[in-house]
Short mmCIF file of C-alpha atoms in Angstrom, two decimals:
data_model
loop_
_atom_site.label_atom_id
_atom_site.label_comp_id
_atom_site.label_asym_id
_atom_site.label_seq_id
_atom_site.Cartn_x
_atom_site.Cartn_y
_atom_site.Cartn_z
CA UNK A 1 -56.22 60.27 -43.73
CA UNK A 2 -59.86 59.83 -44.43
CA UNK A 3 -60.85 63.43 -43.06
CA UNK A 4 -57.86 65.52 -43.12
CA UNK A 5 -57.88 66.77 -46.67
CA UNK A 6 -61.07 69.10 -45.61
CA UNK A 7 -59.49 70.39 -42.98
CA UNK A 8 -62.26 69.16 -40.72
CA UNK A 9 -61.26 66.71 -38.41
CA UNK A 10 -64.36 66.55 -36.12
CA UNK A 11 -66.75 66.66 -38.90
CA UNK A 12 -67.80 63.32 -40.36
CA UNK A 13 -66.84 63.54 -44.31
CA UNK A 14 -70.07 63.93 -46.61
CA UNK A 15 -70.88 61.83 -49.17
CA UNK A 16 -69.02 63.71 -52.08
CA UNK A 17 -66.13 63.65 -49.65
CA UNK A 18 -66.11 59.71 -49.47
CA UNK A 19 -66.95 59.44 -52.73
CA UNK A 20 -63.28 61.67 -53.61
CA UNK A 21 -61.72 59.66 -50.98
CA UNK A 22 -62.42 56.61 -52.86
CA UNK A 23 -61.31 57.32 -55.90
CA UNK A 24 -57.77 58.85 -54.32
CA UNK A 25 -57.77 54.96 -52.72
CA UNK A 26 -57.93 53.45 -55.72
CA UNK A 27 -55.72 55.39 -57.72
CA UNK A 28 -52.91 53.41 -59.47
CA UNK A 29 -50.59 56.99 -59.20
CA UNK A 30 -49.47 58.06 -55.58
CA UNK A 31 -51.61 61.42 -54.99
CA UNK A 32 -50.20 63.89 -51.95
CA UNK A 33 -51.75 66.98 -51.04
CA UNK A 34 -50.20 69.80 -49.04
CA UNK A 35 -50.75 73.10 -48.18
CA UNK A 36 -48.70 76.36 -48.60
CA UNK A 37 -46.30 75.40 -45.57
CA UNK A 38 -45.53 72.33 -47.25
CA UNK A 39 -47.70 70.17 -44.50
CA UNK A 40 -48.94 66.95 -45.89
CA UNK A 41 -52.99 67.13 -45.86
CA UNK A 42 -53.12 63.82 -47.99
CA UNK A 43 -51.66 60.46 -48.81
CA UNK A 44 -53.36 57.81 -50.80
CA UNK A 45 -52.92 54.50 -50.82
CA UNK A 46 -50.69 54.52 -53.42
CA UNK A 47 -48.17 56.42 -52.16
CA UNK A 48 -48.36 54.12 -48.87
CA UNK A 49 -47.16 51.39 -51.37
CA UNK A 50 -44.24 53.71 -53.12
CA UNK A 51 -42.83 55.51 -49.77
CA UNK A 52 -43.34 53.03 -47.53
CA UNK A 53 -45.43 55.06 -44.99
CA UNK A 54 -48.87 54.79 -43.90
CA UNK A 55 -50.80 58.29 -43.67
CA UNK A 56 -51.11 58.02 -40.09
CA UNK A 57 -46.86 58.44 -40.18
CA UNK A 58 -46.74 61.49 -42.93
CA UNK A 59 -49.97 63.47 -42.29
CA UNK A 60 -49.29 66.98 -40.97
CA UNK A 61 -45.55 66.33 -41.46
CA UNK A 62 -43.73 68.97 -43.68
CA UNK A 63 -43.05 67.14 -47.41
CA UNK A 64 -39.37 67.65 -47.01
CA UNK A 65 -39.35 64.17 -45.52
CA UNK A 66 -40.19 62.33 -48.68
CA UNK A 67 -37.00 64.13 -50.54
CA UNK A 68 -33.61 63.93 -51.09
CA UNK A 69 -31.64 66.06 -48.75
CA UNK A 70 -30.73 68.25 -51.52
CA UNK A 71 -34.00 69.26 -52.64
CA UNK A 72 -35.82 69.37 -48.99
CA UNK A 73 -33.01 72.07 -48.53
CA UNK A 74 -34.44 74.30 -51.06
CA UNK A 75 -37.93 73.53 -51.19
CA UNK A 76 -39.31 75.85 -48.60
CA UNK A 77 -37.86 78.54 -50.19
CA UNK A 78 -39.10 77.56 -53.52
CA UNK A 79 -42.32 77.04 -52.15
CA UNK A 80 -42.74 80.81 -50.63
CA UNK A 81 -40.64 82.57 -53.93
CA UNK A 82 -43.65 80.72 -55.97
CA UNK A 83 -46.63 82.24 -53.65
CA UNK A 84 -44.53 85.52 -53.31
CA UNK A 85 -44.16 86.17 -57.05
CA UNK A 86 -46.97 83.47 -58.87
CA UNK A 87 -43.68 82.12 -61.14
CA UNK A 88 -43.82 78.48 -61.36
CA UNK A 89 -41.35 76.46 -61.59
CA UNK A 90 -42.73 72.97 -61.24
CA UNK A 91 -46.33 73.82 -60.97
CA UNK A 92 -48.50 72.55 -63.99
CA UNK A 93 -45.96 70.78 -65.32
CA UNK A 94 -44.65 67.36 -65.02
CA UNK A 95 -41.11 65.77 -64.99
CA UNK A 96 -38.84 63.75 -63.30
CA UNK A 97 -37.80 64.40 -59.48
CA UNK A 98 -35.89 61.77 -57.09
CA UNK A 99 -37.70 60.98 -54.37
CA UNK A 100 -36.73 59.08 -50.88
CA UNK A 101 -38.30 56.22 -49.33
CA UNK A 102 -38.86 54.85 -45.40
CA UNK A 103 -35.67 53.18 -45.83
CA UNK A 104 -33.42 55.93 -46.77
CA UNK A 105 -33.37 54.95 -50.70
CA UNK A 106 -34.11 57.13 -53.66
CA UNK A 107 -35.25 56.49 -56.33
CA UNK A 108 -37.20 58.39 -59.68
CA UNK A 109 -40.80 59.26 -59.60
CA UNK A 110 -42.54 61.08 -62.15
CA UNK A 111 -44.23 64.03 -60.96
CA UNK A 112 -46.96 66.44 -62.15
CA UNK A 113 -48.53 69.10 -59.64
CA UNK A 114 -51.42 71.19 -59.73
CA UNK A 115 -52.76 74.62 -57.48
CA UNK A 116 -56.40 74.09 -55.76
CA UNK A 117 -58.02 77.02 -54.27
CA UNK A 118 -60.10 75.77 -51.19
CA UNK A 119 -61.76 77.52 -48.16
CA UNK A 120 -58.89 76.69 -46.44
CA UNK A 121 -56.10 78.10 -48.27
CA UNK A 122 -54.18 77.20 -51.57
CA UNK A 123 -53.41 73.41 -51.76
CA UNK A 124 -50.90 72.01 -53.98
CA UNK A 125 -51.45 68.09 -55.62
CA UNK A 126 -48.75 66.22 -56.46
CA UNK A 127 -49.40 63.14 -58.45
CA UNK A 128 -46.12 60.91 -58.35
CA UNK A 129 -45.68 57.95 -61.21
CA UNK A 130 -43.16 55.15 -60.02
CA UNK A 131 -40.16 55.51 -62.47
CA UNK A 132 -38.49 52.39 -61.53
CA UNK A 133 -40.06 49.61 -63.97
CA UNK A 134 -39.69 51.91 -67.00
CA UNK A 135 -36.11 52.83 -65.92
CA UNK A 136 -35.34 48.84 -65.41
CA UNK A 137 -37.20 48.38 -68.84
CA UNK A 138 -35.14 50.77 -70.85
CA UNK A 139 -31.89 49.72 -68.96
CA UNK A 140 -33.13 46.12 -70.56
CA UNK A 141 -33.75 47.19 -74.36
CA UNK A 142 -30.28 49.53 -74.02
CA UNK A 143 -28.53 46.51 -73.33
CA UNK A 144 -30.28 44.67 -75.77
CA UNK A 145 -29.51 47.00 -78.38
CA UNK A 146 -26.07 46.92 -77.72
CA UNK A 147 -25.59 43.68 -77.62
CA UNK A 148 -27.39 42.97 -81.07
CA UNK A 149 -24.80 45.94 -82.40
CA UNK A 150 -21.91 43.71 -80.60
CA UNK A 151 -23.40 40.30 -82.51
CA UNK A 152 -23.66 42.30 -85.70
CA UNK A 153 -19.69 43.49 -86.05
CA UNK A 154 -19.14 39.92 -84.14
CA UNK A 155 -20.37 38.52 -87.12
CA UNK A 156 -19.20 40.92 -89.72
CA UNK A 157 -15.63 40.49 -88.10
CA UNK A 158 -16.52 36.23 -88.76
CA UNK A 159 -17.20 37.06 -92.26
CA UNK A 160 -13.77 39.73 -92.96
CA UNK A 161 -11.88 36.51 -91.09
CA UNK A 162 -13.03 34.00 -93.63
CA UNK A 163 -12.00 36.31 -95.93
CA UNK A 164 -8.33 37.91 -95.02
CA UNK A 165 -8.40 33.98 -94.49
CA UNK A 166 -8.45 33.14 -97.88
CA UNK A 167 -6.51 36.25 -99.02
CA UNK A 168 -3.80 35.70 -97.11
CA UNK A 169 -3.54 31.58 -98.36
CA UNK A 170 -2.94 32.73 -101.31
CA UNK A 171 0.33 34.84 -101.25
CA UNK A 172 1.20 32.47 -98.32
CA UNK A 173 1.22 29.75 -100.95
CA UNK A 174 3.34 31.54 -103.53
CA UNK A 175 5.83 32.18 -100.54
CA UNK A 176 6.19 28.60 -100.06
CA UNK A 177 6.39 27.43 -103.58
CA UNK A 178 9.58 29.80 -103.84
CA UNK A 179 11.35 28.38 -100.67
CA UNK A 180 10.59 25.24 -101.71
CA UNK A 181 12.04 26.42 -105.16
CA UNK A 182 15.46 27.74 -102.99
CA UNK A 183 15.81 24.84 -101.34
CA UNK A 184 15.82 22.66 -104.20
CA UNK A 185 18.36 25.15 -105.54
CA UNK A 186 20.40 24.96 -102.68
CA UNK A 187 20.49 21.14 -102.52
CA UNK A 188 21.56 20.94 -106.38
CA UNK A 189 24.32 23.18 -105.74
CA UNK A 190 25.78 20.57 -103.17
CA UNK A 191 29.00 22.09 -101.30
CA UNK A 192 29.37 25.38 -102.72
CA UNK A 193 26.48 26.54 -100.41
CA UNK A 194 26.45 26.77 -96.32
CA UNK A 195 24.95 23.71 -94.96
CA UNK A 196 23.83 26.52 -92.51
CA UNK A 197 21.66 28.31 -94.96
CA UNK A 198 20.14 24.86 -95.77
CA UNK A 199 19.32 24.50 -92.35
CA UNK A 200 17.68 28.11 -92.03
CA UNK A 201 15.56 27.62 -95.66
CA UNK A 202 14.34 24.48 -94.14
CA UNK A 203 12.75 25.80 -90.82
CA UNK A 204 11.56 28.84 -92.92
CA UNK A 205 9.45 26.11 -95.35
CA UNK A 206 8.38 24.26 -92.42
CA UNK A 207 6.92 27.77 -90.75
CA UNK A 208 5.47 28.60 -93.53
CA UNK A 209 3.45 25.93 -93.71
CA UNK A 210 2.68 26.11 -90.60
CA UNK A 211 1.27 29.74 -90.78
CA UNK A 212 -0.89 28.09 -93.79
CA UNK A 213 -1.94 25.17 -91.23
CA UNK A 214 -3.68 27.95 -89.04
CA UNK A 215 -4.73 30.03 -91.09
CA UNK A 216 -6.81 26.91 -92.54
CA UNK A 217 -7.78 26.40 -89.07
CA UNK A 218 -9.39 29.37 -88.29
CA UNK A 219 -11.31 29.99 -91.62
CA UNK A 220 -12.89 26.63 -90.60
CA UNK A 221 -13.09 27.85 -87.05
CA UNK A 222 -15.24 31.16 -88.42
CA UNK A 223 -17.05 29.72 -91.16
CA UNK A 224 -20.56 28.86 -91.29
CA UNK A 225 -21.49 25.36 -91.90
CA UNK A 226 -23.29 21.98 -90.80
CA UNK A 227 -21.89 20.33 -87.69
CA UNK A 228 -19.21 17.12 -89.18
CA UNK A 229 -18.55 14.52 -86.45
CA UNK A 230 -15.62 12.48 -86.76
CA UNK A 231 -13.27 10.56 -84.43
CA UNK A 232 -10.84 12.98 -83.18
CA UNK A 233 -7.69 13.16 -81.21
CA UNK A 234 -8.15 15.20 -77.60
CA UNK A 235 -4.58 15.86 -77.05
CA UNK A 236 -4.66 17.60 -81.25
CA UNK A 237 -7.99 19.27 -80.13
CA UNK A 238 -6.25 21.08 -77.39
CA UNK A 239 -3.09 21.54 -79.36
CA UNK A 240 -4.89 23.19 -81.99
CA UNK A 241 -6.90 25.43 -79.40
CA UNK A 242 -3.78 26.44 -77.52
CA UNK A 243 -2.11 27.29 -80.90
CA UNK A 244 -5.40 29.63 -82.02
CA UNK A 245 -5.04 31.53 -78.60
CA UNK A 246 -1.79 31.81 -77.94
CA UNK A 247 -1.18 33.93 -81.46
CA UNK A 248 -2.25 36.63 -78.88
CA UNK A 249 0.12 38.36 -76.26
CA UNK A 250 -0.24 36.14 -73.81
CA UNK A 251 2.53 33.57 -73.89
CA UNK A 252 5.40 35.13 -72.22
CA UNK A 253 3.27 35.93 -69.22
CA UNK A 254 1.30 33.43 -68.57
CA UNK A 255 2.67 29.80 -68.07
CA UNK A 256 0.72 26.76 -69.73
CA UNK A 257 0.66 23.48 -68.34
CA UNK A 258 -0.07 20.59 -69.63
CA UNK A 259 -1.18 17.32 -68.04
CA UNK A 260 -2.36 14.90 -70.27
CA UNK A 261 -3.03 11.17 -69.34
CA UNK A 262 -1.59 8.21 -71.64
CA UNK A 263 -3.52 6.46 -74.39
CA UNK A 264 -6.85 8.60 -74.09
CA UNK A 265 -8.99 6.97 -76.45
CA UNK A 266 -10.67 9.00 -79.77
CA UNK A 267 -13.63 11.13 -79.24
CA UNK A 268 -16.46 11.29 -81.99
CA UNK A 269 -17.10 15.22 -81.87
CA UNK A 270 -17.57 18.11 -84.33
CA UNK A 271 -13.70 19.21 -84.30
CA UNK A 272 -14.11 22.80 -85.01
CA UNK A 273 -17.22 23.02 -82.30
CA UNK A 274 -15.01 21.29 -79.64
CA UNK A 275 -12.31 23.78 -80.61
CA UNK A 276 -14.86 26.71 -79.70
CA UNK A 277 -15.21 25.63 -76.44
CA UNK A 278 -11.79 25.22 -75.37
CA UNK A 279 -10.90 28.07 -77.25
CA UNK A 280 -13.58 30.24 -75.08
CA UNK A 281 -12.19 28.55 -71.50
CA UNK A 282 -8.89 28.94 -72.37
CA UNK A 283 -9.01 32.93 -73.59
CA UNK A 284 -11.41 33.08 -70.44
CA UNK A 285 -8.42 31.59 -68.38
CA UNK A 286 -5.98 33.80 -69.69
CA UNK A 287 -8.28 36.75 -68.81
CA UNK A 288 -8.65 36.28 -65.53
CA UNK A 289 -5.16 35.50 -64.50
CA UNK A 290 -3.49 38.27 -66.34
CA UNK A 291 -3.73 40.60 -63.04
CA UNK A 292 -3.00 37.92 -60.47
CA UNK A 293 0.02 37.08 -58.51
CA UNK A 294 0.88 33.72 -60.11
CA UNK A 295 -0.17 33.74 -64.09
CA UNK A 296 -0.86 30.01 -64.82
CA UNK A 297 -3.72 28.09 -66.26
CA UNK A 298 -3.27 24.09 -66.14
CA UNK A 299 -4.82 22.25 -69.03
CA UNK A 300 -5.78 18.34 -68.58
CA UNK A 301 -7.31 15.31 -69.82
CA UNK A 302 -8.02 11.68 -68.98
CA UNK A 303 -10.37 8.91 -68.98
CA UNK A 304 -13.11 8.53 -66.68
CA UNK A 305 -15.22 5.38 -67.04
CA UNK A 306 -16.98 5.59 -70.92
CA UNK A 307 -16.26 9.70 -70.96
CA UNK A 308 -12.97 12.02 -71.70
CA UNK A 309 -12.98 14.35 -69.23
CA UNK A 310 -11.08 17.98 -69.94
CA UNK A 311 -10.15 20.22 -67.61
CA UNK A 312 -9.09 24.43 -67.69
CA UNK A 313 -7.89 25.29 -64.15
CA UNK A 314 -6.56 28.74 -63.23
CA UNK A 315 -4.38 30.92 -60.84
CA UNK A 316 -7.29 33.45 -60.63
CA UNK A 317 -9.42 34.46 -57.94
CA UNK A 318 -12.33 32.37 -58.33
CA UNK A 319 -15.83 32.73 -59.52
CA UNK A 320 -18.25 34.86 -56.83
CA UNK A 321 -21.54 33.14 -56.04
CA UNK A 322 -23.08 36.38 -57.61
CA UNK A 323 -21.98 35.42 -60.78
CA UNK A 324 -21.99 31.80 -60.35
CA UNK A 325 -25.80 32.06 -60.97
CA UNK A 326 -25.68 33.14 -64.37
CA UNK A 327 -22.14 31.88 -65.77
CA UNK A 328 -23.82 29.84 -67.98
CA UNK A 329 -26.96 32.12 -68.68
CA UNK A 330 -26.76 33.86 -72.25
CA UNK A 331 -26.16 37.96 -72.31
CA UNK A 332 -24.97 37.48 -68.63
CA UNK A 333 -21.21 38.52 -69.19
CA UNK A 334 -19.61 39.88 -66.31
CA UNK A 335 -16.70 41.35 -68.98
CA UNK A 336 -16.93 44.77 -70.35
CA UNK A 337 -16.56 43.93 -73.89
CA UNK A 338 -18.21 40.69 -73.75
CA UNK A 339 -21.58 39.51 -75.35
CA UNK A 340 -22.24 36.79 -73.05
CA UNK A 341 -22.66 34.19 -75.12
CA UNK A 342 -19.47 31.81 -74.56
CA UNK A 343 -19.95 29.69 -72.07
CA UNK A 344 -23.74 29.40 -72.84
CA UNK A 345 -23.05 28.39 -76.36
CA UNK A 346 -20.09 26.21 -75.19
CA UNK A 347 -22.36 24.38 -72.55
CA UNK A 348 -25.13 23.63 -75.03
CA UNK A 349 -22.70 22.75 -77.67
CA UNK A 350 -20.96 20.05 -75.04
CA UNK A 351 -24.92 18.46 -74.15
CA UNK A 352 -25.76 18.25 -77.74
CA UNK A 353 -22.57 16.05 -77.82
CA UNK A 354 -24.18 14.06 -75.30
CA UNK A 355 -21.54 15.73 -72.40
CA UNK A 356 -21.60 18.34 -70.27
CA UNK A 357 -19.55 21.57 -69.01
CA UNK A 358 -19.37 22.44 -65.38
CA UNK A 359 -17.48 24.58 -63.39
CA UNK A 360 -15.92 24.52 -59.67
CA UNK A 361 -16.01 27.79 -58.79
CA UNK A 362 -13.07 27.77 -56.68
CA UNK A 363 -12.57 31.26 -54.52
CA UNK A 364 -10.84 31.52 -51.22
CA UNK A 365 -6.83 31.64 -53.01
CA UNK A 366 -7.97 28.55 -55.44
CA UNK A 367 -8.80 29.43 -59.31
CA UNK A 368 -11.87 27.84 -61.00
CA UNK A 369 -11.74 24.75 -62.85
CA UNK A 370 -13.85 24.50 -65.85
CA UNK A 371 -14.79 21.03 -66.87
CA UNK A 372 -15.66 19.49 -70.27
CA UNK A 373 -16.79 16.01 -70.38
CA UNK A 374 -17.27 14.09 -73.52
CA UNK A 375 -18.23 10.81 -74.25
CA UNK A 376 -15.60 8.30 -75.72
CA UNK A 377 -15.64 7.53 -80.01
CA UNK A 378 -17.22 4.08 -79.37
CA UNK A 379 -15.56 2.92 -82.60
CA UNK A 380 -11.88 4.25 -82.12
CA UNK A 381 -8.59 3.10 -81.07
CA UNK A 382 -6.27 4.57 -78.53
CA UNK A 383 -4.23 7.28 -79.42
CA UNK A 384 -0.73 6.23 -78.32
CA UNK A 385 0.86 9.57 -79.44
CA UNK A 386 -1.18 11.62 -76.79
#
C-alpha cells in the first residue's frame, strides 16, 4: 500500500511520497485510488476501517468488489463511455452511492471523485464519507419529530375530551330531568298506565345516569390536575377501568374474566392515576389477543403480605426477549400508532406509589402477565363487597 500509488514498486518512496502517504493514513474520510481499468492503486487506512479489508487484500483488484452487484455490473462500462467521450457522470461531483463491505453488507457512503493526470496514466480518487451515523441520526430526530406531533394531537385530543365531556353533561342532564319528570307522571297516573312502561322508564333513568357516571369519569381521567390520594376500593378501580375500555368494540370478542379474592383491604392511591394504568394493560391486553386463537384476558387481585397485588394475564403470544428490553423504556413502542409512553408512565406512576409493575413475559403458547403491586391503605377497613 505504501508504494503502489507511484506505480513503482521497487523504488523506495521519496520523501514527498511519505509525506502524501501520511496524510492519506491519517485521513478521517476513506481515500481509494484507481486507474482507468478500475484497478485499485490505493487504500488508506480509513477505508480499511469502513470495508473491512486491509490494502494488502484490495490492491490491484478491480473496484467492482467494493459495490453492489448492480452497480459493479455497469461500472466498467461507465468507466470507458467517460474516457471515450470526457462526459462525466460522477466525476467532480459528490453524492450518495451504496457501497458493500467484507461481509457481504451494504450500506451508504458519501462519495466525491476527482481525475489526476500522472506519468502513469489518468487516476481517478474517490473519497468515501461513512453515511451510517448521519442516516441513524436523522432516523432518530424523524422519530422524534413524530412522536412530539403524536404527543401534541394526544394532548389536543385530552383537551377536546374534557370538553365534549362537559358538553355532553349537559344535555345528558336535561335528558334525565325529563325521565325523571315521566316517571313521576307515570307513577301518579297509577293503573291507567302499563306497569311495563314503568319498568322500561326506570332502566332508561338508571342508564342515563349511568352514561353521566362515565362521562364524569373520563373528564377526570383526561384532565389535568394535582395527584389526590385517598383510600380506594380495588375491585371499583378495576370496575371502573373495565367500564372505560370496554365502551370500545371489544366485548363481544374477547372474554373477560374476573378473579377477585374476598375482603381485599382499601388501597391509599391517586384513583384516576391507578385507573391509567389498568386502563393502559387492559387496552394493551385486548390488543394483543384480538388475532389469537383463544381471545381472553384474566383480570385478578388479592392480598399478598402488606401489598394488593393486580394482575392482567392474556391469551396472546407472549412478549419476545427483543422487546422485553425496552417494554418499559419511554418512545420504545413496538405498536404502529403508539407513542411509547404507557407502560413507562404506568411503571413510574406505580413506584411513586411506593409499588411496582412487572411483567412475565410468558411466550412458548402462554400470554404475558402484567403485574401491579400496591401497597395496602394502612388506615382502611376491608372491603366486604369486593
Amino acid at each position: 500500500m505504501r508504494q503502489e500509488i507511484s506505480g513503482l514498486t521497487a523504488i523506495p518512496p521519496s520523501v514527498s511520497e511519505a509525506r502524501l502517504l501520511s496524510i492519506l493514513d491519517t485521513a478521517v474520510d476513506g481515500i481509494c485510488v484507481i486507474d482507468e481499468t478500475g484497478r485499485i492503486l490505493s487504500f488508506n487506512r480509513a477505508c480499511e476501517r469502513l470495508f473491512g479489508y486491509t490494502a494488502s487484500e484490495v490492491i490491484g483488484e478491480n473496484i467492482k468488489m467494493l459495490m453492489p452487484e448492480e452497480f459493479a455490473s455497469r461500472h466498467d462500462d461507465s468507466l470507458g463511455n467517460y474516457l471515450h467521450s470526457g462526459e462525466a457522470k460522477i466525476i467532480g461531483y459528490g453524492r450518495e452511492v451504496r457501497v458493500k463491505h467484507k461481509t457481504d453488507r451494504e450500506f451508504p457512503v458519501e462519495l466525491s471523485v476527482g481525475e489526476a493526470h500522472t506519468p502513469e496514466g489518468r487516476q481517478f480518487v474517490g473519497i468515501l464519507r461513512d453515511l451510517r451515523p448521519r442516516k441513524i441520526q436523522e432516523e432518530r430526530l424523524n422519530r422524534m419529530q413524530s412522536q412530539l406531533v403524536h404527543f401534541a394531537r394526544v394532548n389536543a385530543m385530552d383537551e377536546m375530551g374534557a370538553a365534549i365531556a362537559h358538553e355532553l353533561n349537559q344535555p345528558l342532564t336535561a335528558v334525565m330531568l325529563y325521565l325523571q319528570a315521566i316517571t313521576r307522571k307515570a307513577h301518579s297516573d297509577g293503573d291507567n298506565l302499563d306497569p311495563r312502561i314503568v319498568d322500561i322508564l326506570g332502566k332508561t333513568v338508571r342508564e342515563a345516569q349511568r352514561a353521566g357516571q362515565i362521562i364524569q369519569r373520563m373528564r377526570q381521567f383526561v384532565e389535568n390536575r394535582e395527584a389526590e390520594r385517598r383510600s380506594a376500593s380495588v375491585g371499583d378501580l378495576i370496575d371502573e377501568s373495565l367500564e372505560l375500555v370496554l365502551l370500545g368494540q371489544y366485548t363481544l370478542s374477547v372474554s373477560v374474566v374476573r378473579d377477585d379474592e374476598e375482603n381485599i383491604p382499601s388501597v391509599d392511591v391517586d384513583p384516576v392515576q391507578i385507573q391509567q394504568i389498568l386502563v393502559n394493560l387492559i387496552r394493551n391486553a385486548l390488543e394483543v389477543v384480538k388475532d389469537a386463537e383463544e381471545r381472553w384476558i384474566r383480570i385478578s387481585s388479592r392480598r399478598v403480605e402488606e401489598d394488593v397485588v393486580i394482575q392482567v394475564a392474556d391469551s396472546g403470544p407472549g412478549i419476545s426477549s427483543v422487546n422485553l428490553r425496552n417494554l418499559f423504556r419511554a418512545f420504545s413502542s413496538t405498536k404502529k400508532k403508539g407513542l411509547g409512553l404507557g407502560l413507562a408512565i404506568s411503571k413510574s406512576i406505580a413506584q411513586s406509589h411506593g409499588g411496582d409493575l412487572t411483567v412475565d413475559p410468558g411466550g412458548d403458547g402462554r400470554g404475558a402477565i402484567f403485574t401491579l403491586r400496591l401497597p395496602l391503605d394502612r388506615g382502611g377497613a376491608p372491603n366486604a363487597d369486593i
